[in-house]
mmCIF file of C-alpha atoms and ligand atoms in Angstrom:
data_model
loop_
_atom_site.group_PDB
_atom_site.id
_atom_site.type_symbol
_atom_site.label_atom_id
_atom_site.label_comp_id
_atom_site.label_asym_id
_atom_site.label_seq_id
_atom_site.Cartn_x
_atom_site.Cartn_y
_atom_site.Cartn_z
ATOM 1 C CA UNK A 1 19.643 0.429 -7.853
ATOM 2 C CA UNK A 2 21.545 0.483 -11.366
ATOM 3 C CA UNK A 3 24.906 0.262 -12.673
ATOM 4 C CA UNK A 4 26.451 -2.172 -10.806
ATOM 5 C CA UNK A 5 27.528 -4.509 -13.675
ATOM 6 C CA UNK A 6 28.693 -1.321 -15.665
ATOM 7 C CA UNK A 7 30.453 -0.333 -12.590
ATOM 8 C CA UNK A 8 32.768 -3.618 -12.521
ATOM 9 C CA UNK A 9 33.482 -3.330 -15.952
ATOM 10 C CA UNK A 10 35.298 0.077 -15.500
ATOM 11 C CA UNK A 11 37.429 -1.632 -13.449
ATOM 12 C CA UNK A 12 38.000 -4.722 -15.664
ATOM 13 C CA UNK A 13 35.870 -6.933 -13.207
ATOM 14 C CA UNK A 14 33.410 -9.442 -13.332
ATOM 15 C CA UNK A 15 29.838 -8.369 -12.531
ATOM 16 C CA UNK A 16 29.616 -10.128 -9.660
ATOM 17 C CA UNK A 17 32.103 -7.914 -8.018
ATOM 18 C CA UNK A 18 29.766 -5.071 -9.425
ATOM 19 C CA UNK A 19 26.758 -6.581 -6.864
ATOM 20 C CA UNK A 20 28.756 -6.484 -4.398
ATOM 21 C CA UNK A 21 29.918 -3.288 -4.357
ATOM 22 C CA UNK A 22 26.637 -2.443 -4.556
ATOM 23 C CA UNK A 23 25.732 -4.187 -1.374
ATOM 24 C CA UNK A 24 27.766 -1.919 0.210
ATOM 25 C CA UNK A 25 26.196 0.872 -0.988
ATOM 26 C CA UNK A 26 23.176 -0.609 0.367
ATOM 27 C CA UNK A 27 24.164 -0.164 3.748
ATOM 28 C CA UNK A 28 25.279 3.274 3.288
ATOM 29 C CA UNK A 29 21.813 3.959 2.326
ATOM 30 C CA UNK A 30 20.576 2.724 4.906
ATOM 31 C CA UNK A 31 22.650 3.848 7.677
ATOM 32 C CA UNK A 32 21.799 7.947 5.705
ATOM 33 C CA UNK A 33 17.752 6.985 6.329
ATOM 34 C CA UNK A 34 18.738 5.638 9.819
ATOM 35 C CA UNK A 35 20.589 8.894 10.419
ATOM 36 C CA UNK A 36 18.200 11.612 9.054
ATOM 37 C CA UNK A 37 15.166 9.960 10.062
ATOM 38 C CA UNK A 38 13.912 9.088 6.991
ATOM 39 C CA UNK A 39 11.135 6.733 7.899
ATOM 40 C CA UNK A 40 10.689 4.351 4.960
ATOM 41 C CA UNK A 41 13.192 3.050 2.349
ATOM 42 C CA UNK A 42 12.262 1.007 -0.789
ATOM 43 C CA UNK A 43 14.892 -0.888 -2.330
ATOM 44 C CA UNK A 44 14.869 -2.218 -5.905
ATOM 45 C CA UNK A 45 16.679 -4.748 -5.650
ATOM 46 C CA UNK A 46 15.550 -7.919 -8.235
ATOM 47 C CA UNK A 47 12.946 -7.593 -10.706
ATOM 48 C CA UNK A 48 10.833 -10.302 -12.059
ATOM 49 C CA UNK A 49 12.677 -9.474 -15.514
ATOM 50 C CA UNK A 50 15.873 -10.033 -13.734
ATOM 51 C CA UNK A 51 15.324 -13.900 -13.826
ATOM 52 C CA UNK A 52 16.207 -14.247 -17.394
ATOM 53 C CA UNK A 53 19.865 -12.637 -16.834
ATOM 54 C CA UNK A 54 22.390 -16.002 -17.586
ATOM 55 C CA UNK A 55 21.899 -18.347 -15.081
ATOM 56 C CA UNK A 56 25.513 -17.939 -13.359
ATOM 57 C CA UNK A 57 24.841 -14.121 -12.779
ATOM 58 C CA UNK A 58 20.938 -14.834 -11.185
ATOM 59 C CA UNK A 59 23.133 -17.822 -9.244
ATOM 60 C CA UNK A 60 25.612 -14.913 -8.077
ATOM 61 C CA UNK A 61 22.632 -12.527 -6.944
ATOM 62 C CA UNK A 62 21.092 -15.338 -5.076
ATOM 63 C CA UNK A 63 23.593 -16.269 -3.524
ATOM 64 C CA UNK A 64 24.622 -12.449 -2.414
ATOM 65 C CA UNK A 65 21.480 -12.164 -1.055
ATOM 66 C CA UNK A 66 21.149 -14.992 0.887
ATOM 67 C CA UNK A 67 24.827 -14.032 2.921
ATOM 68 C CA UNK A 68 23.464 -10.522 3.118
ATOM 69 C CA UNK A 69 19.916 -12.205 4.855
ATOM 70 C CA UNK A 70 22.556 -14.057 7.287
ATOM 71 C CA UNK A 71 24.567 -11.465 8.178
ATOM 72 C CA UNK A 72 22.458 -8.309 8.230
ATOM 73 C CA UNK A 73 19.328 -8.830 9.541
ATOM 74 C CA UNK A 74 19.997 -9.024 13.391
ATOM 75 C CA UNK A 75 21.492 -5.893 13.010
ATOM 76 C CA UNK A 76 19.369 -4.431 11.149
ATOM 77 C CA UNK A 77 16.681 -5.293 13.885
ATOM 78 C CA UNK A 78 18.870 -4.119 16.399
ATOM 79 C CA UNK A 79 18.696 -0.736 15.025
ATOM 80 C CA UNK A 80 15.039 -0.583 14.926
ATOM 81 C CA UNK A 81 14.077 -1.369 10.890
ATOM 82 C CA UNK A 82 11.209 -3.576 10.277
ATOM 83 C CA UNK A 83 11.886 -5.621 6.708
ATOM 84 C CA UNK A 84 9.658 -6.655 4.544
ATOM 85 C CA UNK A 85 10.068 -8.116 0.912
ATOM 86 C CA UNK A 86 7.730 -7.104 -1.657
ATOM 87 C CA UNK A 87 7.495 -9.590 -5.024
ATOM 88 C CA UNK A 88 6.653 -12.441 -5.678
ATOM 89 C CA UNK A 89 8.487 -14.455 -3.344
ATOM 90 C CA UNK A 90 7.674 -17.880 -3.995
ATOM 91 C CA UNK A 91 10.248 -18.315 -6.960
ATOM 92 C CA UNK A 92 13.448 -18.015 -4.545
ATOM 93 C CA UNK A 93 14.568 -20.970 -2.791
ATOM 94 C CA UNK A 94 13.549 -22.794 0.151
ATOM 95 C CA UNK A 95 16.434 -21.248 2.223
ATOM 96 C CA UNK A 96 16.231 -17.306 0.675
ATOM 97 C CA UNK A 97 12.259 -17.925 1.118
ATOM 98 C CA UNK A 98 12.834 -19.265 4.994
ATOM 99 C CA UNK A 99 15.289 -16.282 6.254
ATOM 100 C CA UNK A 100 12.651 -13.961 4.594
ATOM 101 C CA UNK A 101 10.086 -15.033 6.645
ATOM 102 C CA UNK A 102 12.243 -14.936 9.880
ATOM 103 C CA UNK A 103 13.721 -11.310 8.982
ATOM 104 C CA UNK A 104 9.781 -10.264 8.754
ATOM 105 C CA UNK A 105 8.629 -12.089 11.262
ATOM 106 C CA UNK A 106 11.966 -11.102 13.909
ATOM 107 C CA UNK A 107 11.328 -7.449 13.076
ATOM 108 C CA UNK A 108 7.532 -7.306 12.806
ATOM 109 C CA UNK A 109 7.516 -4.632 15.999
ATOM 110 C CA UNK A 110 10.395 -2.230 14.899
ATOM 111 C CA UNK A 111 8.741 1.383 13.430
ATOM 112 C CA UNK A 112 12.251 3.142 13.625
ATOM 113 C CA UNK A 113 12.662 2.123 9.822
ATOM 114 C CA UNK A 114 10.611 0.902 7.289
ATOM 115 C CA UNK A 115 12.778 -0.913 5.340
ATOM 116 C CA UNK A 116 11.237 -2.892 2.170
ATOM 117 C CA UNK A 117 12.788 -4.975 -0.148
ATOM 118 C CA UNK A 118 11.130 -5.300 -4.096
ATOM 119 C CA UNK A 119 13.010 -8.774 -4.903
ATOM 120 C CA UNK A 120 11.043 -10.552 -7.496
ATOM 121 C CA UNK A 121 8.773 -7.769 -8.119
ATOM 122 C CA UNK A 122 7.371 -6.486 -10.811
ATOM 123 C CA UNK A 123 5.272 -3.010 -10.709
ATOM 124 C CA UNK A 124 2.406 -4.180 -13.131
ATOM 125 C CA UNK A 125 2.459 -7.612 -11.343
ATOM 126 C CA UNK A 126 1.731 -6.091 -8.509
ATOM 127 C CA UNK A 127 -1.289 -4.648 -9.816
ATOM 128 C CA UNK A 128 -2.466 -7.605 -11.496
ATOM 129 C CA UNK A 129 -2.675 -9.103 -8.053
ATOM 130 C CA UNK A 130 -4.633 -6.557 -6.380
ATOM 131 C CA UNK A 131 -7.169 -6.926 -9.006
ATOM 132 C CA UNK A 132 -7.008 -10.744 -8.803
ATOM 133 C CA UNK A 133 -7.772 -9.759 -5.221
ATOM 134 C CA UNK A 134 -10.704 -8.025 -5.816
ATOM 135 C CA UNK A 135 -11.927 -10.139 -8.169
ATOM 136 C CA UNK A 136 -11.703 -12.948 -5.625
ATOM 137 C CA UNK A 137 -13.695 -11.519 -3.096
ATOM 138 C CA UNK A 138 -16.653 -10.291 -5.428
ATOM 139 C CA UNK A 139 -16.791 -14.345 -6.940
ATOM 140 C CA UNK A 140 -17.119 -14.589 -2.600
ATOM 141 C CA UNK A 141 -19.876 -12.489 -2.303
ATOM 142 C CA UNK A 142 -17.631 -10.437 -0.363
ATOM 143 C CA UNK A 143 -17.667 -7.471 -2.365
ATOM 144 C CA UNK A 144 -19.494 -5.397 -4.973
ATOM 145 C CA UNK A 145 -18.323 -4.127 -8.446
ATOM 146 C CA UNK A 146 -19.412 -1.042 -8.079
ATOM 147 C CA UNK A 147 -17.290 -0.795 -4.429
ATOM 148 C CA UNK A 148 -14.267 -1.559 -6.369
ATOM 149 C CA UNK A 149 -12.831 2.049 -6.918
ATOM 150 C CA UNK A 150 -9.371 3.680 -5.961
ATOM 151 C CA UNK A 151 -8.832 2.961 -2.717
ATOM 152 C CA UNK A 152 -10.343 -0.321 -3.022
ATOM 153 C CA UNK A 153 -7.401 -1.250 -5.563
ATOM 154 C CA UNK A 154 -4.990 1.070 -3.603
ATOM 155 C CA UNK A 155 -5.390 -1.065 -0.543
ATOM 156 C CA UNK A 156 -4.677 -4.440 -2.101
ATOM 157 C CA UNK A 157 -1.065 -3.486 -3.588
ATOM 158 C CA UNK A 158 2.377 -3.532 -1.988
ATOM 159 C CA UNK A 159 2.965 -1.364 1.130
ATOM 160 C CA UNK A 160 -0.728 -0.555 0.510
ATOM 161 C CA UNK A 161 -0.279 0.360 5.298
ATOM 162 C CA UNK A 162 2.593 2.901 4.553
ATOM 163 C CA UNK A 163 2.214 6.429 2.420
ATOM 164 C CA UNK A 164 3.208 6.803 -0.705
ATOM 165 C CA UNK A 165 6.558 7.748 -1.395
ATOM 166 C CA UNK A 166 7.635 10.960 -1.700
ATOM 167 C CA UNK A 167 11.068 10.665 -3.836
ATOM 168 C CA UNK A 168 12.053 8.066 -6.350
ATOM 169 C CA UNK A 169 15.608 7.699 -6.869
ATOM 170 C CA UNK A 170 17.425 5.986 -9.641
ATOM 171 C CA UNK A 171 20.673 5.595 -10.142
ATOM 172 C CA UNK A 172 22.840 4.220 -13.669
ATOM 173 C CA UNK A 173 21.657 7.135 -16.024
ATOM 174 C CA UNK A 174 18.609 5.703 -17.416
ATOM 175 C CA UNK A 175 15.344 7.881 -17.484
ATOM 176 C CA UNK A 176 12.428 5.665 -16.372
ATOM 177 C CA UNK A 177 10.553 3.523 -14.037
ATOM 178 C CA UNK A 178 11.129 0.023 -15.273
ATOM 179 C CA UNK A 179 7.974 -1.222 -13.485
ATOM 180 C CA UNK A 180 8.996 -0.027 -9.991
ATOM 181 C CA UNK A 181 6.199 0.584 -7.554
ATOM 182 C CA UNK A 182 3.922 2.008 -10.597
ATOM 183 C CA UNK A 183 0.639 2.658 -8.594
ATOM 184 C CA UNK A 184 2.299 3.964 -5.434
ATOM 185 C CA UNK A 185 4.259 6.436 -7.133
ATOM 186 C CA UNK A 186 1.675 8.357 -8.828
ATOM 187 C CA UNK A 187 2.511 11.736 -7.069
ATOM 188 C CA UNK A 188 6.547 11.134 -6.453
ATOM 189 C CA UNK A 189 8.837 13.034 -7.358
ATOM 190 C CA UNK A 190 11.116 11.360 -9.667
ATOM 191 C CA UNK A 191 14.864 12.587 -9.293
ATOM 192 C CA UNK A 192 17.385 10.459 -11.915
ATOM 193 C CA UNK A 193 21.344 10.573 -11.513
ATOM 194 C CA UNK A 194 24.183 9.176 -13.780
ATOM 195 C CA UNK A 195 25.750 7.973 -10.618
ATOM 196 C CA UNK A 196 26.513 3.834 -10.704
ATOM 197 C CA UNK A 197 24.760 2.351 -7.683
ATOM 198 C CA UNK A 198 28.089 1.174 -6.043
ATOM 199 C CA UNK A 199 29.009 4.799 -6.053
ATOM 200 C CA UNK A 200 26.134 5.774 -4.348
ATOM 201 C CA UNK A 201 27.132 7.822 -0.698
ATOM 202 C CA UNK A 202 25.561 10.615 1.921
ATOM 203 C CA UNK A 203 26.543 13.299 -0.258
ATOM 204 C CA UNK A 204 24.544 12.264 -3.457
ATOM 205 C CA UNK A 205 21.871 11.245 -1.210
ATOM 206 C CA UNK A 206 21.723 14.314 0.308
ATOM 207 C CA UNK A 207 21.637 16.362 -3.084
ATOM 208 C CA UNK A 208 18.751 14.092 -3.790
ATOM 209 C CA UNK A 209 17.131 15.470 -1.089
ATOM 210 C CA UNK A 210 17.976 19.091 -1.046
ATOM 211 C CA UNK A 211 16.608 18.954 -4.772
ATOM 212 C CA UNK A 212 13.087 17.065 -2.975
ATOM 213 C CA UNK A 213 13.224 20.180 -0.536
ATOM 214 C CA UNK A 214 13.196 22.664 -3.211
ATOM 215 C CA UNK A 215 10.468 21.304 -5.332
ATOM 216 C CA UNK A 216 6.572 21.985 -5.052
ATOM 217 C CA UNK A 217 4.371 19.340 -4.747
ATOM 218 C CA UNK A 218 0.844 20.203 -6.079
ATOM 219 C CA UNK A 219 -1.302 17.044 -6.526
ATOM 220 C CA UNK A 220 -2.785 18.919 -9.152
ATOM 221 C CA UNK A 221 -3.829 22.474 -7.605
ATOM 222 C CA UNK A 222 -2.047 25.494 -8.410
ATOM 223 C CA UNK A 223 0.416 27.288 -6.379
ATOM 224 C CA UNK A 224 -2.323 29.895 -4.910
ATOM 225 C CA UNK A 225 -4.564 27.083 -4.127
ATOM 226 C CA UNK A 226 -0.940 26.048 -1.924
ATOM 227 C CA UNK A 227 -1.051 29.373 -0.545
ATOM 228 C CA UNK A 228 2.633 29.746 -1.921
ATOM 229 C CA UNK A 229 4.286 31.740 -4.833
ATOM 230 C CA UNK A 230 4.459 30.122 -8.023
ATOM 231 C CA UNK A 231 8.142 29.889 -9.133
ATOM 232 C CA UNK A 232 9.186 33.454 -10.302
ATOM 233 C CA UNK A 233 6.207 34.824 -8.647
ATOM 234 C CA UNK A 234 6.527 37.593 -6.218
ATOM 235 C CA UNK A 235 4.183 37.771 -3.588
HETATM 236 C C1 IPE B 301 21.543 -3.310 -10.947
HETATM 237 O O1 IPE B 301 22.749 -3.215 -11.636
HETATM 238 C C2 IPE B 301 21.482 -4.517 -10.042
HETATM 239 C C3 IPE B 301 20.487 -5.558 -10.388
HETATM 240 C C4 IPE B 301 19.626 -5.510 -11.376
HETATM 241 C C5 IPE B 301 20.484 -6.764 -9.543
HETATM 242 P P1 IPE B 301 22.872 -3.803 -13.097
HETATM 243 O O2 IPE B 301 23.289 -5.229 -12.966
HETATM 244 O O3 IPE B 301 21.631 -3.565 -13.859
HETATM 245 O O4 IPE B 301 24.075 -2.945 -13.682
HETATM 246 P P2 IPE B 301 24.271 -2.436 -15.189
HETATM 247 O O5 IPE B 301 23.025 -1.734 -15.605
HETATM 248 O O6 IPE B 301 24.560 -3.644 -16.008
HETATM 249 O O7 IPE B 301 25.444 -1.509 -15.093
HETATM 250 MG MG1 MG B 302 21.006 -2.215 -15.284
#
């Protein structure tokens, strides 16, 4: 979710203003995967870089996000999303950290919408924890080196329950990843727009997804292995 702060400045505003905007846009996004039946929604929404922004704008976000966490989440349940935040969780305060746990734990049983939250995350941290993981149960005697293999690591990191995504979205014009979800999105499509996050709406969503639609997903086979033309192919 970028271009919030370059959002506010168009309009001569503090960045603050920017975030909040963007927490509309949020919602918008949500209520589009609520209404198309999109079953899983990953939002970007701090990274662990993101800490070393000045101290009045991290002060801003945190606060932001803790109203959001009070107002939103009963609804939010209400409509059937489960929440979960991915990241590393235990650098947010006592009262972000303990409406986290309650948003988890209130919507633990909803499967309408997966809805996951990367705050404090970090793609390679991520990573670096499933190894520590690993590594942790072979010093156990749990496991074996030589059991340590794909799914082995692929089972340890973020959202390791729920399939990998099928469209990454970014928003604010740049071209690349930043250390999103880097294992997990291995096979995604990737789909980039110059669009500011606060300006985000159905319609854009929806051309992201009628661009998905038209694209062929090969995990690495060819199009006859898929049984379907190759592009400018006639069969
Ligand atoms: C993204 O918007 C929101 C967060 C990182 C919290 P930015 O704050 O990065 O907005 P720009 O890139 O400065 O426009
Ligand atoms: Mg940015």
């Amino acid at each position: 979710m970028d271009g919030n702060g370059r959002w506010a400045q168009q309009r001569h505003r503090p960045r603050l203003i920017g975030h909040r905007a963007g927490a509309r846009a949020v919602k918008r996004s949500v209520e589009f995967c609520l209404e198309r039946g999109i079953g899983a929604l990953t939002l970007f929404a701090f990274s662990s870089e993101n800490w070393n922004r000045p101290a009045e704008e991290v002060g801003g976000l945190m606060k932001l996000f803790l109203g959001a966490l009070e107002r939103e989440v009963e609804e939010l349940h209400r409509l059937g999303a489960r929440l979960r935040f991915i990241g590393e969780r235990s650098r947010f305060d006592g009262a972000i950290l303990a409406r986290m746990q309650a948003a988890e734990t209130l919507s633990a049983g909803n499967t309408r919408l997966q809805l996951n939250i990367a705050a404090s995350y970090g793609g390679r941290q991520d990573i670096a924890a499933a190894a520590r993981a690993l590594a942790e149960e072979v010093a156990a005697g749990r496991l074996r080196p030589d059991q340590i293999d794909e799914d082995a690591l692929g089972a340890r990191v973020a959202l390791a329950d729920l399939p990998a995504p099928d469209l990454f979205i970014r928003t604010g014009g740049e071209v690349r990843i930043s250390n999103f979800l880097l294992w997990q999105l291995a096979y995604t499509e990737l789909w980039f727009t110059d669009a500011l996050w606060p300006d985000v709406d159905a319609t854009l969503l929806q051309s992201a997804l009628d661009d998905y639609a038209r694209r062929e997903r090969r995990f690495g086979l060819t199009s006859a292995q898929l049984g379907q033309p190759a592009p400018g192919e006639t069969m």
